[in-house]
Amino acid sequence: MKNILLPSDFSKNAWNALFTAVKLYADFECTFYVINCYDLDVKFAVGGASTIRSGMVHKALKSSANSQLDEVMDYVNKNHHNPKHQFKKIAYSGDMVSGLESSITKYDIETIIMGTKGATGAKGVFLGSNTVKALKNIKNCVLITVPKKFEFKTIKSVVLPTEYAHFFPNYV
């Protein structure tokens, strides 16, 4: 059983990464973990009076994350009929890199598949800030980034660019 992590901000890019993942692993038994990381902005947590406000904001962020994750689960359960696949949701309170690192360990994740740009989708930017953070910080897991308009086709070969300055475990 393969465990695949799918970070989502519910953008079109995140959906495309999910669709790519299920096609890429169509012939494998997999558990796909769709994770949304929500982080409370520090400015809400400063000062005594804002403690109540930050608690309310945190509760709203958690509720929104779970609600949107439920929509993703509903969609895949209705529209994705591969008996080899199961989907689970993770609403993580904290920054994205911490959420990914925590999930890698907790759920024995072997691959992360994510979009290259998130909900803000800044034009002229090749990689979004979360993708860059993941590429710089995730060292113990395969990370696949999926461009916005990528349409999945059967993979015939894979290129691994390297400077031979990094050790690659056997599972790569």
One Martini backbone bead per residue (centre of mass of N, CA, C, O) as a GRO file, in nm:
protein
  172
    1MET     BB    1   0.095   0.037   0.025
    2LYS     BB    2   0.041   0.364  -0.066
    3ASN     BB    3   0.143   0.693   0.055
    4ILE     BB    4  -0.024   0.997  -0.028
    5LEU     BB    5   0.039   1.346  -0.045
    6LEU     BB    6  -0.213   1.627  -0.069
    7PRO     BB    7  -0.183   1.938  -0.100
    8SER     BB    8  -0.438   2.193  -0.008
    9ASP     BB    9  -0.614   2.511  -0.124
   10PHE     BB   10  -0.845   2.459  -0.349
   11SER     BB   11  -0.724   2.486  -0.612
   12LYS     BB   12  -0.670   2.410  -0.936
   13ASN     BB   13  -0.387   2.297  -0.885
   14ALA     BB   14  -0.467   2.094  -0.664
   15TRP     BB   15  -0.664   1.934  -0.838
   16ASN     BB   16  -0.458   1.854  -1.056
   17ALA     BB   17  -0.278   1.693  -0.863
   18LEU     BB   18  -0.490   1.486  -0.785
   19PHE     BB   19  -0.549   1.377  -1.070
   20THR     BB   20  -0.259   1.291  -1.126
   21ALA     BB   21  -0.228   1.090  -0.893
   22VAL     BB   22  -0.458   0.888  -0.973
   23LYS     BB   23  -0.326   0.825  -1.250
   24LEU     BB   24  -0.038   0.742  -1.168
   25TYR     BB   25  -0.185   0.529  -0.936
   26ALA     BB   26  -0.404   0.332  -1.071
   27ASP     BB   27  -0.235   0.037  -1.015
   28PHE     BB   28  -0.243   0.117  -0.706
   29GLU     BB   29  -0.237   0.086  -0.375
   30CYS     BB   30  -0.400   0.365  -0.204
   31THR     BB   31  -0.341   0.642   0.014
   32PHE     BB   32  -0.497   0.954   0.022
   33TYR     BB   33  -0.377   1.259   0.160
   34VAL     BB   34  -0.562   1.540   0.233
   35ILE     BB   35  -0.406   1.859   0.292
   36ASN     BB   36  -0.473   2.131   0.523
   37CYS     BB   37  -0.303   2.430   0.599
   38TYR     BB   38  -0.349   2.628   0.889
   39ASP     BB   39  -0.261   2.970   0.982
   40LEU     BB   40  -0.214   3.189   1.228
   41ASP     BB   41  -0.181   3.506   1.245
   42VAL     BB   42   0.017   3.681   1.460
   43LYS     BB   43  -0.157   3.949   1.489
   44PHE     BB   44  -0.394   3.789   1.651
   45ALA     BB   45  -0.198   3.697   1.915
   46VAL     BB   46  -0.176   3.988   2.020
   47GLY     BB   47  -0.269   4.038   2.315
   48GLY     BB   48  -0.530   4.009   2.536
   49ALA     BB   49  -0.792   4.069   2.359
   50SER     BB   50  -0.695   3.879   2.113
   51THR     BB   51  -0.738   3.590   2.223
   52ILE     BB   52  -1.033   3.561   2.150
   53ARG     BB   53  -1.004   3.628   1.852
   54SER     BB   54  -0.798   3.403   1.782
   55GLY     BB   55  -0.984   3.170   1.864
   56MET     BB   56  -1.203   3.235   1.653
   57VAL     BB   57  -1.023   3.219   1.403
   58HIS     BB   58  -0.923   2.931   1.442
   59LYS     BB   59  -1.203   2.799   1.434
   60ALA     BB   60  -1.272   2.900   1.148
   61LEU     BB   61  -1.035   2.768   0.999
   62LYS     BB   62  -1.103   2.477   1.076
   63SER     BB   63  -1.388   2.470   0.960
   64SER     BB   64  -1.312   2.540   0.669
   65ALA     BB   65  -1.118   2.308   0.616
   66ASN     BB   66  -1.321   2.077   0.673
   67SER     BB   67  -1.534   2.161   0.466
   68GLN     BB   68  -1.349   2.146   0.212
   69LEU     BB   69  -1.259   1.853   0.257
   70ASP     BB   70  -1.542   1.733   0.235
   71GLU     BB   71  -1.579   1.813  -0.062
   72VAL     BB   72  -1.351   1.641  -0.169
   73MET     BB   73  -1.455   1.371  -0.063
   74ASP     BB   74  -1.723   1.376  -0.213
   75TYR     BB   75  -1.609   1.388  -0.495
   76VAL     BB   76  -1.433   1.126  -0.495
   77ASN     BB   77  -1.665   0.932  -0.409
   78LYS     BB   78  -1.843   0.998  -0.673
   79ASN     BB   79  -1.591   1.011  -0.918
   80HIS     BB   80  -1.402   0.782  -0.784
   81HIS     BB   81  -1.365   0.426  -0.903
   82ASN     BB   82  -1.113   0.303  -0.730
   83PRO     BB   83  -1.055   0.022  -0.534
   84LYS     BB   84  -0.738   0.104  -0.470
   85HIS     BB   85  -0.868   0.364  -0.341
   86GLN     BB   86  -0.812   0.601  -0.075
   87PHE     BB   87  -0.950   0.869   0.135
   88LYS     BB   88  -0.803   1.134   0.332
   89LYS     BB   89  -0.813   1.376   0.591
   90ILE     BB   90  -0.626   1.690   0.670
   91ALA     BB   91  -0.626   1.918   0.943
   92TYR     BB   92  -0.372   2.164   0.984
   93SER     BB   93  -0.223   2.336   1.254
   94GLY     BB   94  -0.010   2.523   1.058
   95ASP     BB   95   0.245   2.504   0.879
   96MET     BB   96   0.316   2.339   0.595
   97VAL     BB   97   0.587   2.202   0.657
   98SER     BB   98   0.498   2.079   0.927
   99GLY     BB   99   0.262   1.918   0.808
  100LEU     BB  100   0.429   1.742   0.620
  101GLU     BB  101   0.633   1.625   0.821
  102SER     BB  102   0.425   1.499   1.012
  103SER     BB  103   0.282   1.317   0.795
  104ILE     BB  104   0.516   1.146   0.703
  105THR     BB  105   0.542   1.004   0.976
  106LYS     BB  106   0.245   0.927   1.063
  107TYR     BB  107   0.168   0.799   0.742
  108ASP     BB  108   0.398   0.691   0.566
  109ILE     BB  109   0.512   0.877   0.348
  110GLU     BB  110   0.644   0.869  -0.001
  111THR     BB  111   0.454   1.098  -0.143
  112ILE     BB  112   0.437   1.422  -0.292
  113ILE     BB  113   0.156   1.605  -0.441
  114MET     BB  114   0.179   1.925  -0.610
  115GLY     BB  115   0.134   2.227  -0.691
  116THR     BB  116   0.298   2.522  -0.814
  117LYS     BB  117   0.031   2.685  -0.751
  118GLY     BB  118  -0.192   2.865  -0.583
  119ALA     BB  119  -0.459   3.066  -0.514
  120THR     BB  120  -0.314   3.328  -0.612
  121GLY     BB  121  -0.166   3.294  -0.893
  122ALA     BB  122   0.080   3.441  -0.986
  123LYS     BB  123   0.187   3.603  -1.241
  124GLY     BB  124   0.506   3.498  -1.355
  125VAL     BB  125   0.508   3.250  -1.163
  126PHE     BB  126   0.632   2.936  -1.141
  127LEU     BB  127   0.654   2.927  -0.819
  128GLY     BB  128   0.524   2.898  -0.532
  129SER     BB  129   0.586   2.947  -0.201
  130ASN     BB  130   0.508   2.659  -0.102
  131THR     BB  131   0.675   2.500  -0.304
  132VAL     BB  132   0.948   2.616  -0.225
  133LYS     BB  133   0.938   2.529   0.069
  134ALA     BB  134   0.921   2.227   0.011
  135LEU     BB  135   1.181   2.197  -0.161
  136LYS     BB  136   1.373   2.308   0.074
  137ASN     BB  137   1.257   2.110   0.332
  138ILE     BB  138   1.201   1.839   0.193
  139LYS     BB  139   1.411   1.534   0.245
  140ASN     BB  140   1.224   1.246   0.313
  141CYS     BB  141   1.072   1.291   0.022
  142VAL     BB  142   0.891   1.266  -0.242
  143LEU     BB  143   0.853   1.539  -0.491
  144ILE     BB  144   0.569   1.645  -0.680
  145THR     BB  145   0.518   1.878  -0.938
  146VAL     BB  146   0.224   2.045  -1.079
  147PRO     BB  147   0.129   2.203  -1.332
  148LYS     BB  148  -0.147   2.374  -1.416
  149LYS     BB  149  -0.171   2.247  -1.740
  150PHE     BB  150  -0.145   1.956  -1.679
  151GLU     BB  151  -0.157   1.651  -1.871
  152PHE     BB  152  -0.194   1.332  -1.838
  153LYS     BB  153   0.055   1.088  -1.914
  154THR     BB  154   0.227   0.837  -1.978
  155ILE     BB  155   0.511   0.720  -1.834
  156LYS     BB  156   0.840   0.644  -1.978
  157SER     BB  157   1.024   0.856  -1.818
  158VAL     BB  158   1.292   0.952  -1.586
  159VAL     BB  159   1.443   1.240  -1.446
  160LEU     BB  160   1.754   1.285  -1.244
  161PRO     BB  161   1.877   1.553  -1.121
  162THR     BB  162   2.235   1.592  -1.034
  163GLU     BB  163   2.538   1.659  -0.817
  164TYR     BB  164   2.615   1.437  -0.603
  165ALA     BB  165   2.528   1.585  -0.300
  166HIS     BB  166   2.307   1.355  -0.257
  167PHE     BB  167   2.134   1.122  -0.085
  168PHE     BB  168   1.970   0.827  -0.213
  169PRO     BB  169   1.747   0.628  -0.146
  170ASN     BB  170   1.619   0.324  -0.254
  171TYR     BB  171   1.314   0.434  -0.318
  172VAL     BB  172   1.395   0.631  -0.570
   0.00000   0.00000   0.00000
